[in-house]
Short mmCIF file of C-alpha atoms in Angstrom, two decimals:
data_model
loop_
_atom_site.label_atom_id
_atom_site.label_comp_id
_atom_site.label_asym_id
_atom_site.label_seq_id
_atom_site.Cartn_x
_atom_site.Cartn_y
_atom_site.Cartn_z
CA MET A 18 119.22 166.16 107.64
CA ARG A 19 120.88 162.82 108.32
CA PHE A 20 118.50 162.28 111.25
CA ILE A 21 115.47 163.04 109.05
CA ALA A 22 116.72 160.73 106.30
CA ALA A 23 117.36 157.94 108.82
CA SER A 24 113.94 158.44 110.36
CA SER A 25 112.29 158.31 106.94
CA LEU A 26 114.14 155.10 106.11
CA LEU A 27 113.09 153.56 109.43
CA LEU A 28 109.45 154.46 108.78
CA MET A 29 109.61 152.88 105.33
CA VAL A 30 111.07 149.65 106.77
CA LEU A 31 108.40 149.53 109.47
CA ALA A 32 105.69 150.09 106.86
CA VAL A 33 106.98 147.17 104.78
CA PHE A 34 106.98 144.87 107.80
CA ALA A 35 103.50 146.03 108.78
CA MET A 36 102.19 145.25 105.32
CA ALA A 37 103.85 141.84 105.05
CA PRO A 38 101.38 139.85 107.20
CA ARG A 39 98.47 141.52 105.43
CA ALA A 40 99.85 140.61 102.02
CA SER A 41 100.45 137.05 103.22
CA ALA A 42 96.86 136.77 104.42
CA GLN A 43 95.61 137.99 101.05
CA ASN A 44 97.54 135.20 99.32
CA LYS A 45 95.77 132.55 101.40
CA SER A 46 92.55 130.97 100.27
CA HIS A 47 89.64 130.24 102.58
CA LEU A 48 89.75 126.48 101.97
CA ASN A 49 91.87 123.83 100.26
CA LEU A 50 89.51 120.92 99.54
CA VAL A 51 90.36 117.50 98.10
CA LEU A 52 87.45 115.34 96.93
CA ALA A 53 88.48 111.68 97.23
CA VAL A 54 86.12 109.74 94.97
CA ASP A 55 85.57 105.99 95.27
CA ALA A 56 86.58 104.13 92.09
CA SER A 57 86.95 100.67 93.64
CA ALA A 58 85.33 97.42 92.45
CA SER A 59 82.10 98.21 94.30
CA ILE A 60 81.52 101.18 91.97
CA ASN A 61 80.27 100.31 88.49
CA ASP A 62 80.56 102.74 85.59
CA GLN A 63 77.02 104.03 85.97
CA GLU A 64 77.60 104.73 89.67
CA PHE A 65 80.87 106.49 88.91
CA GLU A 66 79.03 108.64 86.37
CA LEU A 67 76.48 109.58 89.05
CA GLN A 68 79.31 110.68 91.37
CA ARG A 69 80.98 112.71 88.63
CA THR A 70 77.72 114.31 87.52
CA GLY A 71 76.64 114.91 91.12
CA ILE A 72 79.76 116.93 91.91
CA ALA A 73 79.29 119.06 88.78
CA ILE A 74 75.60 119.69 89.54
CA ALA A 75 76.39 120.66 93.13
CA LEU A 76 79.02 123.15 91.98
CA ARG A 77 76.48 124.85 89.73
CA ASP A 78 74.02 125.33 92.59
CA PRO A 79 73.46 129.08 93.23
CA ASP A 80 73.94 128.76 97.01
CA VAL A 81 77.17 126.82 96.60
CA GLN A 82 78.48 129.34 94.08
CA ALA A 83 77.55 132.24 96.35
CA ALA A 84 79.37 130.60 99.27
CA ILE A 85 82.52 130.16 97.17
CA VAL A 86 82.48 133.70 95.78
CA GLN A 87 81.93 135.18 99.26
CA ALA A 88 84.72 133.10 100.85
CA PRO A 89 87.76 135.34 101.58
CA GLY A 90 90.39 134.40 99.00
CA GLY A 91 88.09 131.84 97.37
CA ILE A 92 88.73 128.11 97.61
CA ASN A 93 91.07 125.65 95.91
CA LEU A 94 89.68 122.28 94.84
CA ALA A 95 91.27 119.08 93.56
CA ILE A 96 89.83 115.62 92.87
CA VAL A 97 91.50 112.23 93.37
CA GLN A 98 90.22 108.74 92.67
CA TRP A 99 91.03 105.87 95.03
CA ALA A 100 90.70 102.10 95.23
CA SER A 101 93.40 99.60 96.30
CA ILE A 102 96.64 100.39 98.14
CA ARG A 103 98.63 101.21 95.00
CA HIS A 104 95.69 102.50 93.01
CA GLN A 105 95.16 106.22 93.51
CA ALA A 106 95.23 108.91 90.87
CA VAL A 107 94.88 112.65 90.46
CA ALA A 108 91.72 113.16 88.43
CA LEU A 109 91.75 116.97 88.44
CA GLU A 110 94.66 119.14 89.54
CA TRP A 111 94.26 122.08 91.91
CA THR A 112 91.91 124.75 90.63
CA ARG A 113 91.39 128.11 92.32
CA LEU A 114 87.74 129.17 92.50
CA ARG A 115 86.96 132.82 93.14
CA GLU A 116 84.35 133.84 90.57
CA LYS A 117 81.29 132.21 89.03
CA HIS A 118 83.16 131.72 85.76
CA ASP A 119 85.85 129.71 87.57
CA ILE A 120 83.22 127.44 89.13
CA ASP A 121 81.27 126.90 85.91
CA THR A 122 84.47 126.06 84.03
CA LEU A 123 85.47 123.50 86.65
CA ALA A 124 81.98 121.96 86.64
CA THR A 125 82.26 121.45 82.88
CA LYS A 126 85.67 119.77 83.30
CA ILE A 127 84.29 117.47 85.99
CA ARG A 128 81.46 116.33 83.72
CA LYS A 129 84.18 115.17 81.30
CA MET A 130 86.49 113.72 83.97
CA PRO A 131 87.53 110.19 82.95
CA ARG A 132 87.46 107.21 85.25
CA ILE A 133 91.17 106.54 85.69
CA LEU A 134 90.84 103.58 88.06
CA SER A 135 88.58 100.56 87.76
CA GLY A 136 88.29 97.77 90.28
CA GLY A 137 90.32 97.02 93.39
CA ASN A 138 89.67 96.80 97.10
CA THR A 139 88.16 99.45 99.35
CA MET A 140 91.42 100.70 100.86
CA ILE A 141 90.11 104.02 102.11
CA HIS A 142 93.29 104.74 104.07
CA ALA A 143 95.34 104.75 100.85
CA GLY A 144 93.00 107.28 99.28
CA VAL A 145 93.06 109.46 102.38
CA GLU A 146 96.87 109.43 102.54
CA PHE A 147 97.07 110.27 98.83
CA ALA A 148 94.72 113.20 99.38
CA GLY A 149 96.86 114.33 102.30
CA LYS A 150 99.88 114.52 100.01
CA MET A 151 97.84 116.63 97.61
CA LEU A 152 97.12 119.09 100.41
CA LYS A 153 100.79 119.19 101.37
CA ASP A 154 101.76 120.09 97.79
CA ALA A 155 98.93 122.57 97.20
CA PRO A 156 100.24 125.63 95.30
CA VAL A 157 98.28 128.11 97.42
CA PRO A 158 98.10 127.91 101.24
CA ALA A 159 94.70 128.00 102.93
CA VAL A 160 93.20 128.85 106.28
CA ARG A 161 91.53 125.43 106.34
CA GLN A 162 92.47 122.06 104.80
CA VAL A 163 89.79 119.44 104.21
CA ILE A 164 89.62 115.96 102.68
CA ASP A 165 86.18 114.73 101.68
CA VAL A 166 85.82 110.99 101.09
CA SER A 167 82.85 109.61 99.17
CA GLY A 168 82.20 105.88 99.10
CA ASN A 169 79.67 103.09 99.38
CA GLY A 170 81.49 100.53 101.52
CA HIS A 171 83.43 99.78 104.66
CA ALA A 172 87.22 100.05 104.72
CA ASP A 173 88.99 96.75 104.12
CA ASP A 174 91.71 97.70 106.63
CA VAL A 175 90.17 99.64 109.54
CA PRO A 176 93.32 99.86 111.73
CA MET A 177 95.30 101.40 108.85
CA LEU A 178 92.48 103.85 108.18
CA GLU A 179 92.39 104.98 111.79
CA LYS A 180 96.17 105.46 111.83
CA ALA A 181 96.05 107.50 108.60
CA ARG A 182 93.16 109.58 109.97
CA ASP A 183 95.00 110.33 113.21
CA ARG A 184 98.19 111.36 111.39
CA LEU A 185 96.33 113.78 109.14
CA ILE A 186 94.28 115.25 111.99
CA ALA A 187 97.54 115.92 113.85
CA GLN A 188 98.58 118.03 110.84
CA GLY A 189 95.47 120.19 111.17
CA ILE A 190 93.57 118.50 108.34
CA VAL A 191 89.82 117.83 108.64
CA ILE A 192 88.39 114.63 107.12
CA ASN A 193 84.69 114.53 106.21
CA GLY A 194 82.64 111.76 104.65
CA LEU A 195 79.86 111.36 102.10
CA ALA A 196 78.36 107.94 102.74
CA ILE A 197 76.42 106.31 99.89
CA GLU A 198 73.92 103.90 101.45
CA GLU A 199 72.96 101.67 98.53
CA ASP A 200 73.12 98.54 100.73
CA PRO A 201 71.98 98.13 104.35
CA ILE A 202 75.50 98.11 105.76
CA ASP A 203 75.40 101.54 107.47
CA VAL A 204 78.31 103.21 105.72
CA ALA A 205 77.60 106.48 107.56
CA ARG A 206 78.13 104.85 110.96
CA HIS A 207 81.36 103.26 109.73
CA PHE A 208 82.61 106.63 108.48
CA ARG A 209 81.73 108.33 111.77
CA HIS A 210 83.59 105.77 113.84
CA HIS A 211 86.67 105.14 111.70
CA LEU A 212 87.13 107.86 109.04
CA ILE A 213 86.15 111.40 109.94
CA GLY A 214 88.08 113.63 112.31
CA GLY A 215 89.29 117.14 113.01
CA THR A 216 87.45 120.28 114.06
CA GLY A 217 83.83 120.16 112.92
CA ALA A 218 84.18 116.86 111.01
CA PHE A 219 80.89 115.41 109.76
CA VAL A 220 79.22 112.80 107.56
CA ILE A 221 76.55 113.55 104.95
CA THR A 222 74.45 110.60 103.78
CA ALA A 223 73.21 109.92 100.25
CA GLN A 224 70.43 107.35 100.36
CA ASP A 225 71.61 105.96 97.02
CA PHE A 226 73.73 107.04 94.07
CA PRO A 227 71.00 109.19 92.42
CA ASP A 228 70.82 111.11 95.73
CA PHE A 229 74.52 111.97 95.47
CA SER A 230 74.17 115.49 94.02
CA ARG A 231 71.83 116.60 96.84
CA ALA A 232 74.24 115.24 99.45
CA MET A 233 77.25 116.83 97.73
CA ARG A 234 75.49 120.19 97.64
CA LEU A 235 74.85 120.09 101.39
CA LYS A 236 78.43 118.98 101.97
CA PHE A 237 79.81 121.93 100.00
CA LEU A 238 77.65 124.41 101.91
CA ARG A 239 78.76 123.02 105.23
CA GLU A 240 82.46 122.80 104.37
CA ILE A 241 82.73 126.22 102.77
CA GLY A 242 80.74 127.87 105.55
CA SER A 243 82.63 126.04 108.35
CA PRO A 244 79.58 126.29 110.65
CA VAL A 245 80.82 123.97 113.35
CA ALA A 246 84.43 125.11 113.64
CA ALA A 247 85.35 125.95 117.21
CA ASN A 248 86.46 129.42 116.18
CA GLY A 249 83.64 129.98 113.67
CA SER A 250 81.84 133.27 113.86
CA ALA A 251 78.14 133.63 114.64
CA THR A 252 77.72 135.13 111.17
CA ASP A 253 79.18 132.01 109.51
CA LYS A 254 76.90 129.76 111.54
CA GLY A 255 73.83 131.86 110.86
CA LEU A 256 74.53 131.92 107.12
CA TYR A 257 74.92 128.16 107.02
CA LEU A 258 71.82 127.42 109.10
CA SER A 259 69.69 129.81 107.05
CA ARG A 260 70.76 128.06 103.84
CA LEU A 261 69.95 124.61 105.21
CA SER A 262 66.62 125.70 106.71
CA ARG A 263 65.41 126.73 103.27
CA HIS A 264 65.78 123.11 102.18
CA GLY A 265 64.69 121.38 105.39
CA ALA A 266 68.02 119.65 105.93
CA PRO A 267 69.43 118.67 109.32
CA ALA A 268 72.93 119.71 110.31
CA ASP A 269 74.30 116.16 110.08
CA GLN A 270 72.71 113.46 108.03
#
């Protein structure tokens, strides 16, 4: 009897340990994503409104919502605003998105999101580092961690940006860019050379501020689907490519 009782206890302990990793995996989201929005002096109020509205419109897109709902564990999203070295702010705290209602509610909040910062230099490295701290303090762990920087200018301190980028990449964080090309200064090229990094990092280009929502939509589809990750499945890649082909969009633009 003692042997049977001991055996039963051992089986129960083993069952608990066997279930622990599975439970841990269930508590992880598919993606923790920080949107780092430019609020420096180069962004006037109308342009900031176009960024804010563009994010909300992209989140309401049926393909984007389907990608979020189908992502294992959903995604967590936060928004920060950045400008000068000491001018960064949390615009929207972490929000977990798993159902359409969650996404629609967040989109409504983003439409009402105030501009916290106004003016200042284009210190992209400060915004990136601030976003990195947000990821570190995220309430729910994720399989992937991504910072997405949107902006319309070159970094005022390139060496500091490259150092910040390299530190975050070493922590397993991916940095992507949404380049707003309102002036002929080739922001996308600057982002590719000095900002983005990590597995599958990319730049999406908006030809001007009104084009922002289209670019943000493509960015969401690519980030949520993780089509270019080294360990991405053929299914993930096929889903992403089929979505883009319907809209005639290249993989990197």
